[in-house]
XYZ file of C-alpha atoms in Angstrom:
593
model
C -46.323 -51.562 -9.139
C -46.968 -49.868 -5.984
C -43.215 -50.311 -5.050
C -41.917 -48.984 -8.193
C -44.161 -45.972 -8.072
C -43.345 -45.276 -4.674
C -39.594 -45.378 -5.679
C -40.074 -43.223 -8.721
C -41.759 -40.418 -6.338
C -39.007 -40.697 -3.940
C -36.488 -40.657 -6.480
C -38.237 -37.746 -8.200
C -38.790 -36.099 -4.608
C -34.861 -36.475 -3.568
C -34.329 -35.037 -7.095
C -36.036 -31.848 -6.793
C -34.613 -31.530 -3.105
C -31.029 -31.472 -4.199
C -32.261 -28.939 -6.839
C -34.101 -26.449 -4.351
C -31.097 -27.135 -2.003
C -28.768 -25.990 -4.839
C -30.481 -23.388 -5.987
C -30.399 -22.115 -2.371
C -26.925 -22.204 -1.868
C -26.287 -20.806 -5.113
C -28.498 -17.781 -4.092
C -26.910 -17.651 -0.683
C -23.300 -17.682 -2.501
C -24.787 -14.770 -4.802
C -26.036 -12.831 -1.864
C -22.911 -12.183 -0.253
C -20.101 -13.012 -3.374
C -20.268 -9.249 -4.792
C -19.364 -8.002 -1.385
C -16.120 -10.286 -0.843
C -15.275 -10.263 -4.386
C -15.113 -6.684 -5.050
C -12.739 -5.288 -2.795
C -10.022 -8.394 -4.125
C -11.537 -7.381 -7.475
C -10.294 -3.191 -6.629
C -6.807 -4.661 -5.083
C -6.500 -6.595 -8.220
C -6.800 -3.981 -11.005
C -4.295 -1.983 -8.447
C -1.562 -4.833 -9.109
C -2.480 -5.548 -12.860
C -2.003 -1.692 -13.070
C 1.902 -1.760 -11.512
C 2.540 -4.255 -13.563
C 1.442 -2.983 -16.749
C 3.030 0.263 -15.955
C 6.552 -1.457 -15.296
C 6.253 -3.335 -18.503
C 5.724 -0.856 -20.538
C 8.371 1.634 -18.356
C 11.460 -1.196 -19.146
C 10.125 -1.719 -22.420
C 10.857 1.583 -23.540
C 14.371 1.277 -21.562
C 14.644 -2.004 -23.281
C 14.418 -0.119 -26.965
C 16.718 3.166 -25.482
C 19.256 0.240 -24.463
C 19.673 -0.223 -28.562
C 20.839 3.744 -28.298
C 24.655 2.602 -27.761
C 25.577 6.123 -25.622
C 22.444 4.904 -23.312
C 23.054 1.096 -23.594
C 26.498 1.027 -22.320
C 26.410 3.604 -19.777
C 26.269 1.133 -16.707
C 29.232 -1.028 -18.446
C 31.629 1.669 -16.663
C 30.165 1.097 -12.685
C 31.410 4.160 -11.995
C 29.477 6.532 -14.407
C 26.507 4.158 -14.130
C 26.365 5.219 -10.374
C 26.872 8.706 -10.758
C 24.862 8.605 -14.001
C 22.116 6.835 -11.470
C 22.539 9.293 -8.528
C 22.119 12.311 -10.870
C 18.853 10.843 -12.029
C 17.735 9.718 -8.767
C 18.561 13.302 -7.264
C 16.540 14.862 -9.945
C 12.945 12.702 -9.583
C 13.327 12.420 -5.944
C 13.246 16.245 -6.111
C 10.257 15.994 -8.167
C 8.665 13.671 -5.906
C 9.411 15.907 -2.667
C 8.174 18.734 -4.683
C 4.435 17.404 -5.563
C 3.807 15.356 -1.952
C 6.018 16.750 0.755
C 5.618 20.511 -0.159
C 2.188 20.651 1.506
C 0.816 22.632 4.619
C 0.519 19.542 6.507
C 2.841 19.531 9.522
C 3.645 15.692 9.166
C 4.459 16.326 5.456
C 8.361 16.854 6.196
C 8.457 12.785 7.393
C 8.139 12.266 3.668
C 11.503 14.062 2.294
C 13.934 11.189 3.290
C 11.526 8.172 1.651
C 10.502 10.667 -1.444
C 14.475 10.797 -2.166
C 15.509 7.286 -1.379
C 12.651 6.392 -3.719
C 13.560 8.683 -6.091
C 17.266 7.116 -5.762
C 16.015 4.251 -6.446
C 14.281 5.068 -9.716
C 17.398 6.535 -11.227
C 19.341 3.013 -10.463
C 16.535 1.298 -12.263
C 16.378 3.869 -15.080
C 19.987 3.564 -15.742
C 20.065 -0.096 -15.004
C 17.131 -0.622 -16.532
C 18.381 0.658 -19.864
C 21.547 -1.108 -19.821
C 22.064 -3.505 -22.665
C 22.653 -6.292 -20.419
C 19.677 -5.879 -18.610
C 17.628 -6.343 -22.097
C 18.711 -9.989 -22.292
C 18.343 -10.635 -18.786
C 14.817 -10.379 -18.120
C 14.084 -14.334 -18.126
C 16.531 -14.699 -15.268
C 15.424 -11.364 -12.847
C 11.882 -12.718 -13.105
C 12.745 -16.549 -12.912
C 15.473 -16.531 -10.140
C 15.646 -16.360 -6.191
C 12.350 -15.337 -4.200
C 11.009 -13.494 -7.549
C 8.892 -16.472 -8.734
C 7.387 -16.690 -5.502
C 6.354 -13.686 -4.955
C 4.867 -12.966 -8.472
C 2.710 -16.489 -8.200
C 1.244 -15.365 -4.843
C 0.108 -11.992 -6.123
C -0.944 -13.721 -9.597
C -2.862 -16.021 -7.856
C -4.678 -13.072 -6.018
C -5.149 -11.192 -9.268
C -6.621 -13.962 -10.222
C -9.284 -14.516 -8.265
C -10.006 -11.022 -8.175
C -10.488 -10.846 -11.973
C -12.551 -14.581 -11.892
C -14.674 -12.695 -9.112
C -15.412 -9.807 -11.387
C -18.485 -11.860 -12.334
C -20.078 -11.202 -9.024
C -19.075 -7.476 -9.450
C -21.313 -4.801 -9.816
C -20.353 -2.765 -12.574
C -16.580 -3.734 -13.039
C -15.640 -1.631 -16.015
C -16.805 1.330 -13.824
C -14.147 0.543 -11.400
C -11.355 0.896 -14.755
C -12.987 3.999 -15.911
C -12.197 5.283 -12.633
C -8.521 4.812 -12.793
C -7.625 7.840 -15.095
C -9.423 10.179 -12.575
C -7.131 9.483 -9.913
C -5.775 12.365 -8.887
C -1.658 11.385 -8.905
C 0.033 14.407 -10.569
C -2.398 17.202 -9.379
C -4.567 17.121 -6.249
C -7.759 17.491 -8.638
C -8.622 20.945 -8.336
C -9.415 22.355 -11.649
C -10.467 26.253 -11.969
C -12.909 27.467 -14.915
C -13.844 31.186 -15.402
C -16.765 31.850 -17.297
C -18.399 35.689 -18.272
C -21.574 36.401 -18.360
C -23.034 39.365 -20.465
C -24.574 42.127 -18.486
C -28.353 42.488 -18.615
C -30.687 44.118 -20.664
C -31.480 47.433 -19.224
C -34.803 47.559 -20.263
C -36.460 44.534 -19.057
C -36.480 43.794 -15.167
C -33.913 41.291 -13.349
C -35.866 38.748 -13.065
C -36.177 38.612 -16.823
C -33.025 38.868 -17.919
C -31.762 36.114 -20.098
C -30.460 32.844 -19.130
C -26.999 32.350 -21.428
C -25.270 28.832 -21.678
C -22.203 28.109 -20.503
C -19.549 26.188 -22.409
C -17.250 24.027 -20.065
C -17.338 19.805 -19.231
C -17.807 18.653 -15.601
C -18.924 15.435 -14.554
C -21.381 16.009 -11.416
C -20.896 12.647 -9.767
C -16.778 13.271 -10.025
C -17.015 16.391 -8.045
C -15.962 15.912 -4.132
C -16.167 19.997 -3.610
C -17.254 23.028 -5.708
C -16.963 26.801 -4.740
C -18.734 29.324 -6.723
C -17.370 32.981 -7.130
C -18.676 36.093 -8.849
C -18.345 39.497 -9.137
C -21.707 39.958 -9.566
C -25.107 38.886 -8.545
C -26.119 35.553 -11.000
C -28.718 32.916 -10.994
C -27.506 29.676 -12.156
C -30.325 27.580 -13.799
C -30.777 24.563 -15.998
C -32.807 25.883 -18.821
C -32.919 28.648 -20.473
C -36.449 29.940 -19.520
C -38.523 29.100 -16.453
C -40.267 27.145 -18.691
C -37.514 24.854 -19.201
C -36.439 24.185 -14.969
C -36.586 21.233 -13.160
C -35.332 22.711 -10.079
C -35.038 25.596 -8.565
C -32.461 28.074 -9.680
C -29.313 28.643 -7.635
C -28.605 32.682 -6.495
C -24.836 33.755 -6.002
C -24.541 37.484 -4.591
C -21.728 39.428 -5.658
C -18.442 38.959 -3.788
C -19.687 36.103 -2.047
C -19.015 32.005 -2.452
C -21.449 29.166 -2.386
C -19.955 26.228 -1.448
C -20.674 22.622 -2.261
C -19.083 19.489 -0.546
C -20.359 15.918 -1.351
C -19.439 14.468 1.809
C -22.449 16.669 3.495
C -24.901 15.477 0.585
C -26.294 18.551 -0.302
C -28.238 19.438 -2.987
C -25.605 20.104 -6.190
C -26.370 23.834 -7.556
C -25.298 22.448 -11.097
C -27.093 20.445 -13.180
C -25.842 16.632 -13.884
C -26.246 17.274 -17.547
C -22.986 20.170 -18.203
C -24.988 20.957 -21.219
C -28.198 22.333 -19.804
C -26.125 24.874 -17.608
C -27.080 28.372 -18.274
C -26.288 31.297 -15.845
C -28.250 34.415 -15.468
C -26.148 38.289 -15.123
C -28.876 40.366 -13.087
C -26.424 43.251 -13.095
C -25.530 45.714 -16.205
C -22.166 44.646 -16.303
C -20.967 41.868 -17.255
C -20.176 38.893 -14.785
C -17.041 37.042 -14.054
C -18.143 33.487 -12.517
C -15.650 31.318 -11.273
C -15.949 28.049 -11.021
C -13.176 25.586 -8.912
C -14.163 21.838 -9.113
C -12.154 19.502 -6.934
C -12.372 16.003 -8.149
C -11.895 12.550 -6.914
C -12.839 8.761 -8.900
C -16.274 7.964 -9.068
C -15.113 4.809 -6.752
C -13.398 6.356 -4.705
C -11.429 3.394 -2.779
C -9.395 2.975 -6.549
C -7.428 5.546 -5.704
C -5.696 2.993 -2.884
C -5.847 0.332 -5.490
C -3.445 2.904 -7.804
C -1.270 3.705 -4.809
C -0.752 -0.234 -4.568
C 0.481 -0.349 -8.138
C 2.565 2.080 -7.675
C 4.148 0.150 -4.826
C 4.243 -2.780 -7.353
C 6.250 -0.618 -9.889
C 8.705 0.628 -7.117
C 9.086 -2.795 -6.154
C 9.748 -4.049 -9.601
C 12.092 -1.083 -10.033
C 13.738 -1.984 -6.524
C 14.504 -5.354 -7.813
C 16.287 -4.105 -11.434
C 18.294 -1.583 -9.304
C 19.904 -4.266 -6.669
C 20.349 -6.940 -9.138
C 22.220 -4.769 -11.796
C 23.940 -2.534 -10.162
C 25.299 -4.611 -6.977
C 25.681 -8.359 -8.690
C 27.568 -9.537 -5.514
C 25.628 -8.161 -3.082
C 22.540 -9.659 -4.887
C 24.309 -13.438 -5.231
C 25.371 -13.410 -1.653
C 21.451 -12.174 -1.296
C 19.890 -14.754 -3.765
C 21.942 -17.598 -2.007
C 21.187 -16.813 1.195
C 17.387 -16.813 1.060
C 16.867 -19.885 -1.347
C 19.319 -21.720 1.454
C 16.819 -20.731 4.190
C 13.625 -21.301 2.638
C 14.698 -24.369 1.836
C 15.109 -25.215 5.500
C 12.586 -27.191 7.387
C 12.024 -24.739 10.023
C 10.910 -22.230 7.378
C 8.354 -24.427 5.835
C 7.187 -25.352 9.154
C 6.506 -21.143 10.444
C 5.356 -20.570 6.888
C 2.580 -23.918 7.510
C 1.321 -22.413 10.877
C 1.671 -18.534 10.352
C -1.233 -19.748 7.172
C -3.225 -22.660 9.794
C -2.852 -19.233 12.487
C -4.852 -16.966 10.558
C -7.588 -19.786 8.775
C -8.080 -20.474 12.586
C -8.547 -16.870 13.983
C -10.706 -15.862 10.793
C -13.141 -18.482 12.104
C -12.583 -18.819 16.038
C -15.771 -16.643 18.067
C -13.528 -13.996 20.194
C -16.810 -13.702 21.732
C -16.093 -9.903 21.739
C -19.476 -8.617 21.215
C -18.357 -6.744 18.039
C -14.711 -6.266 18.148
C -14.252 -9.772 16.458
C -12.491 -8.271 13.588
C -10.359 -6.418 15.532
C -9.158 -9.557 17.427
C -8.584 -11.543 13.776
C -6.356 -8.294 12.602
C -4.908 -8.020 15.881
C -3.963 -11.875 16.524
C -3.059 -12.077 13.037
C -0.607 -9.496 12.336
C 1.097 -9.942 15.620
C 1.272 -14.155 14.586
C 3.324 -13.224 11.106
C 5.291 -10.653 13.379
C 6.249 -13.424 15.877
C 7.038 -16.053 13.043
C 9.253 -13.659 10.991
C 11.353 -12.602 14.030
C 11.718 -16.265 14.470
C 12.802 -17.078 11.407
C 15.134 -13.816 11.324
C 17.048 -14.929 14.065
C 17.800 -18.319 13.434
C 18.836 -17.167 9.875
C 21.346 -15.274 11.269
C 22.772 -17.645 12.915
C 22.635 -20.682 10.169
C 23.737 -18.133 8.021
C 26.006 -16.070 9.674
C 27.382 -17.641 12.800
C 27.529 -20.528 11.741
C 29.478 -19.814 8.374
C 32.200 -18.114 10.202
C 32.454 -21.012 12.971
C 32.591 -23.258 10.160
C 35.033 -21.285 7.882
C 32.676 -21.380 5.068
C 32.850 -17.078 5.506
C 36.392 -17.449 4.457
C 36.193 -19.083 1.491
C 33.542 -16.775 0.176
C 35.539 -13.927 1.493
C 38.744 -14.956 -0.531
C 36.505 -14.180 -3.458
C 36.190 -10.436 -4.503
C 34.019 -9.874 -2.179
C 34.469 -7.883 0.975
C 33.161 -8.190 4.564
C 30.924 -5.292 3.940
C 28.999 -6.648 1.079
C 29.233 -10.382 3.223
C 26.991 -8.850 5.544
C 24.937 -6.934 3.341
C 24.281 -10.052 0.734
C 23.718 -11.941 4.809
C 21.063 -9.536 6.138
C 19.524 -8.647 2.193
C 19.017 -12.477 1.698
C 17.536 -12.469 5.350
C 14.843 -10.128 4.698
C 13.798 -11.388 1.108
C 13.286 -14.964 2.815
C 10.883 -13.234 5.349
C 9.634 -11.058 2.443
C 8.445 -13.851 0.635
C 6.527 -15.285 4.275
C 4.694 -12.135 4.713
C 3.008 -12.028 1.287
C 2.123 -15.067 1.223
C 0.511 -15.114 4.691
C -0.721 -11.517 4.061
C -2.023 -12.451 0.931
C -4.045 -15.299 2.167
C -4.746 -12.968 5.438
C -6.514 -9.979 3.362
C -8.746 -12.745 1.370
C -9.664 -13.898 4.624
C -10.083 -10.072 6.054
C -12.397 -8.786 2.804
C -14.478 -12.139 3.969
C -15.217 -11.703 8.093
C -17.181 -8.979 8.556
C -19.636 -10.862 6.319
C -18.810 -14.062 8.034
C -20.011 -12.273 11.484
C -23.257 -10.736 9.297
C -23.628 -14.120 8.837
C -23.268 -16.225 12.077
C -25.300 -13.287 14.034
C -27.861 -12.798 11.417
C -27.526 -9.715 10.674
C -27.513 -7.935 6.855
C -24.622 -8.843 4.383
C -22.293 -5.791 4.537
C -21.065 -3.646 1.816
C -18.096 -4.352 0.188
C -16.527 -0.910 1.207
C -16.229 -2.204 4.781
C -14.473 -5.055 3.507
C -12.320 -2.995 1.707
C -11.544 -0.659 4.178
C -10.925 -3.502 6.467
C -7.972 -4.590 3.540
C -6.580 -1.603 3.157
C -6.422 -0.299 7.450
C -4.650 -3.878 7.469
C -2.087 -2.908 4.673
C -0.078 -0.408 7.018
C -0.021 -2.686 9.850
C 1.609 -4.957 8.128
C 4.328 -2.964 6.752
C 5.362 -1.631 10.124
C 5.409 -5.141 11.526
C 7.525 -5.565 8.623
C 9.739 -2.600 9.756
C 10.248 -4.268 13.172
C 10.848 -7.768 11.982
C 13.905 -5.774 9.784
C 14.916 -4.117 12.918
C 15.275 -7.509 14.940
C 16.872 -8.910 11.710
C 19.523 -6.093 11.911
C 20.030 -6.196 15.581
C 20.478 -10.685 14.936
C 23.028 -9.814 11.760
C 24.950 -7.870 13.828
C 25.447 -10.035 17.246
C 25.622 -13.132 14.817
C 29.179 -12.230 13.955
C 30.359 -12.252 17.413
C 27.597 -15.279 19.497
C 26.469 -18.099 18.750
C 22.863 -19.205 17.568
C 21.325 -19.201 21.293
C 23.089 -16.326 22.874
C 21.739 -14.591 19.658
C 18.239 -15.751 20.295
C 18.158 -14.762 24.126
C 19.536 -11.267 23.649
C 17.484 -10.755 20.509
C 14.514 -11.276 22.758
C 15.971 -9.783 25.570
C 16.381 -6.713 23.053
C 12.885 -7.226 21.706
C 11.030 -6.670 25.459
C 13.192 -3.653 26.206
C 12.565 -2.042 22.906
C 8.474 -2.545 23.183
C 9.101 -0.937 26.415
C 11.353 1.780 25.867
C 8.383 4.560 25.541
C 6.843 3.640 28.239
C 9.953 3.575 30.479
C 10.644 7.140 29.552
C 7.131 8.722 29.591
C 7.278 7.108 33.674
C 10.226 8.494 33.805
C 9.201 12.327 33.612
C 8.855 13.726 36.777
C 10.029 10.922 39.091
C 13.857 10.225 40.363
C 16.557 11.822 38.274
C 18.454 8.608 38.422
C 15.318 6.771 37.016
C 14.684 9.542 34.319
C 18.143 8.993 33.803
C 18.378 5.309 33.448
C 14.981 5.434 30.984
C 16.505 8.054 28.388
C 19.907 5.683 28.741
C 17.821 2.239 27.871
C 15.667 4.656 24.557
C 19.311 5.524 23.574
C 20.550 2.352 23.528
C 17.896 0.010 22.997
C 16.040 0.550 19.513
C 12.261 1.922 20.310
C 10.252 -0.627 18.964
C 7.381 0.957 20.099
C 7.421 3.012 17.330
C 6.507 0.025 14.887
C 4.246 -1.058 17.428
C 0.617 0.303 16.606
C -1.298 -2.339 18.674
C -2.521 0.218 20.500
C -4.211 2.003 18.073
C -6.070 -1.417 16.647
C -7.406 -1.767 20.309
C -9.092 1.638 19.808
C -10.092 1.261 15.864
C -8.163 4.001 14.764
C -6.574 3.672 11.334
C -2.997 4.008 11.029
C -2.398 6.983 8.747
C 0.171 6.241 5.520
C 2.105 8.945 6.085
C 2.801 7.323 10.102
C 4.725 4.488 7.667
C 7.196 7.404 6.533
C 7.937 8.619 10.178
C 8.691 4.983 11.468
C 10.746 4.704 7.703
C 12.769 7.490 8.789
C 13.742 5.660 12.284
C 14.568 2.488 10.714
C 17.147 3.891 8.158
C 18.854 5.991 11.386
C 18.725 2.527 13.177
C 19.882 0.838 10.506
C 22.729 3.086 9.503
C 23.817 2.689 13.473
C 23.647 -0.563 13.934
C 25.360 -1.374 10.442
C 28.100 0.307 11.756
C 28.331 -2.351 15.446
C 27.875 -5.084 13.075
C 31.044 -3.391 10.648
C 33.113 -2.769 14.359
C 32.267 -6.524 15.141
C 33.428 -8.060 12.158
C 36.258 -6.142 10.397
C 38.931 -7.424 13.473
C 37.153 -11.015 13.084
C 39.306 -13.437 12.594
C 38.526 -15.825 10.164
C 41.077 -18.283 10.176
């Protein structure tokens, strides 16, 4: 008996261990969940957003298509490209008009993207309303790198809606999408008059009157006050009625209220209980101009990534429809490449790479997160120059050395859309590597900072450092993007002339000079002519890479700014546009035969 009851106990002991010991874990997931899951939870809504938009944008085009004047304007390619360019011309205008108008002195960098964007919406309006892009649907979404892509970023939508359970508040986050500011900058101006007081009672007893106009206090990011004359502004109508002290305006001059400096609000929170006193005869003109922002303020990023999810979407109708060659040559190119072993194989470490550096000790007293992002970005760099090159020469080089160029040339197709369908197909393979080791990468970013809370024992951060973390990653990774599309340029070009290792040697031989090509020239100034000479020669020739190159500022924790994305934009499209002419000088006198 004693046996059995000392089994029972330890049975009943074990029992309630494993239950204390799940409980724990349970409240140690719960502790730090809402901070990881939140920020994947903002990104989320940001993609469900582009998506909804761009379903309900081509569903509309889808019905217009019906309209036969609209539906078979893209049969003739000719009008449907002038049709296109018209309506590109016309919203990139638009587009130029609301964000590169502004006072800042970078805001010019933005004209050339704003109306290559805006070219590219009038392709996919046009396209998009063509009657044969109505039935086509199932194939643009089911073909190439398309299914790919959309699974990786469903998958993170995914778990960013499942985490919404850990969320504090989630439907606050959606409420805040309609008060992003995308139209307007927020600024909204209300005049209100006040009658003058009663000459026969003193100033101090002059009546409060209410004020009739909707604010919402926890909205406001600035606030200046103007009036004519000297008012009170109070929250009751008697001094019976305050909670706070009143706020005093004196004529002609402006009270000012900022959030970021958390003072006191002179408004109430309640719009309703605003009154304003006119201790002057005349009547008062108060102005009132309320600058808004969300009431999350980080969903305004989460927006701008939906709109990059619309553009894409709208990138994708446009080359499809309107350049069917150029998209097959494209489509055949990059399934033949990811299909390759070698592909698998970069794609299998660049996602071991970044597991490993979210959870290897740097042992930098602090900068740990700057070594993951660092290491990190630079590994998907390395792996999707890689891959770049040795696509261009399995698909390139090695096409024309075998004659398989020719027989696709004796098709209607040309040597100019060859190349383009080469380097297009190129990019979406490499595309398709960075999101999904990006995607995988920014789960693993929102997570370290509290993984290092956590291994020094220190308190769970908030999830807008996690966030933030995401989103000062985002830019990196479309520059090194930029610079893998440089290389893959630079390797499309040679491949029509070398062979797959004299391609790799002088793309790397290319890829050293160009990192160094600032450098060389700010050495350069004041030294030897010759040498000055010799440096401004190599930054002429050789294609700066050091503009894509923001390494620097990672070291330092600076953030690269978005609009930093627009200047380096505007060097790849004058580098592109050169080098597509070498590779066009290479190949037109290449003979085939």
């Amino acid at each position: 008996m004693l046996a059995n009851f000392t089994a029972a106990s330890s049975g009943f002991l074990f029992d309630a261990a494993s239950t204390m010991g799940s409980g724990l874990v349970v409240g140690q997931i719960g502790d730090w969940m809402p901070s990881w899951a939140t920020p994947i939870y903002a990104i989320s809504l940001g993609l469900l957003l582009g998506a909804v938009v761009a379903a309900a944008f081509y569903a509309v085009l889808a019905l217009l298509s019906f309209v036969p004047p609209l539906g078979k304007l893209a049969d003739n390619s000719t009008r449907g490209t002038v049709a296109s360019l018209i309506v590109g011309v016309v919203v990139g205008a638009m587009l130029c008009m609301r964000f590169a108008s502004s006072s800042d002195e970078y805001a010019q960098t933005l004209y050339l993207p704003l109306l290559l964007a805006g070219i590219v919406i009038g392709y996919a309006v046009i396209y998009g309303m063509w009657h044969r892009t109505r039935s086509e649907w199932a194939d643009i979404l089911s073909e190439g790198v398309v299914p790919y892509v959309l699974s990786t970023l469903g998958a993170f939508t995914l778990i960013g809606v499942l985490g919404a359970y850990y969320v504090n508040d989630p439907m606050q986050f959606i409420e805040s999408i309609p008060q992003v500011n995308l139209i307007s900058d927020g600024t909204v101006v209300h005049e209100v008059t006040v009658p003058g007081a009663n000459p026969s009672v003193a100033p101090d007893e002059a009546t409060f009157h209410a004020q009739q106009f909707d604010y919402d206090l926890r909205a406001m990011s600035e606030l200046i006050i103007e009036s004519d004359k000297t008012v009170m502004l109070g929250d009751g109508a008697s001094i019976a009625e305050f909670s706070r002290k009143p706020a005093r305006i004196d004529a002609g001059e402006q009270m000012v209220y900022r959030y970021e400096d958390r003072d006191v609000p002179p408004l109430p929170s309640d719009p309703a209980k605003l009154h304003i006193q006119n201790r002057e005869l005349d009547a008062a003109t108060v102005k009132f101009t309320i600058t808004t922002v969300p009431r999350i303020p980080e969903i305004s990023q989460a927006v701008a990534i939906g709109c990059i999810v619309f553009f894409l979407i709208s990138a994708l109708v446009a080359f499809r429809q309107a350049a069917p060659r150029v998209w097959a040559l494209a489509l055949s190119t990059a399934k033949n490449e990811m299909a390759q072993t070698l592909y698998l194989i970069l794609l299998a470490l660049g996602i071991f790479g970044v597991v490993f550096f979210s959870i290897y000790p740097f042992n930098t007293l602090g900068d740990d997160i700057r070594m993951f992002k660092d290491s990190s970005v630079t590994l998907i760099m390395v792996l999707a120059m890689i891959q770049a090159v040795w696509s261009a020469g399995t698909s390139v080089s090695d096409e024309i050395e075998g004659r398989t160029a020719l027989t696709v040339l004796s098709k209607p197709v040309s040597r100019r859309s060859f190349l383009l369908g080469k380097y297009a197909g190129i990019m979406m393979s490499i595309a398709v590597m960075f999101v999904i080791i990006g995607a995988i990468f920014l789960l693993l970013m929102a997570y370290k900072p509290i993984y290092d809370a956590r291994e020094t024992a220190r308190a769970t951060p908030g999830w807008q450092i996690g966030f933030e973390e995401i989103m000062s990653t985002v830019p990196v990774l479309g520059l090194y993007f930029m610079q893998a599309m440089s290389i893959a340029a630079v390797a499309v070009a040679l491949a029509t002339r070398l062979p797959l290792l004299s391609n790799l040697i002088s793309c790397l031989v290319i890829y050293v000079i160009g990192n160094l090509t600032q450098p060389l020239v700010a050495s350069a100034r004041g030294e030897n002519p010759l040498v000055g000479f010799v440096g401004n020669l190599i930054a002429i020739v050789v294609p700066n890479l050091n503009i894509f190159n923001v390494q620097t500022a990672m070291d330092s924790g600076n953030q690269v700014p978005w609009i930093y994305l627009a200047a380096s934009f505007n060097y790849l499209v004058v580098f592109a546009v050169a080098i597509w002419m070498v590779a066009m000088l290479l190949f037109e006198d290449r003979d085939l035969a």
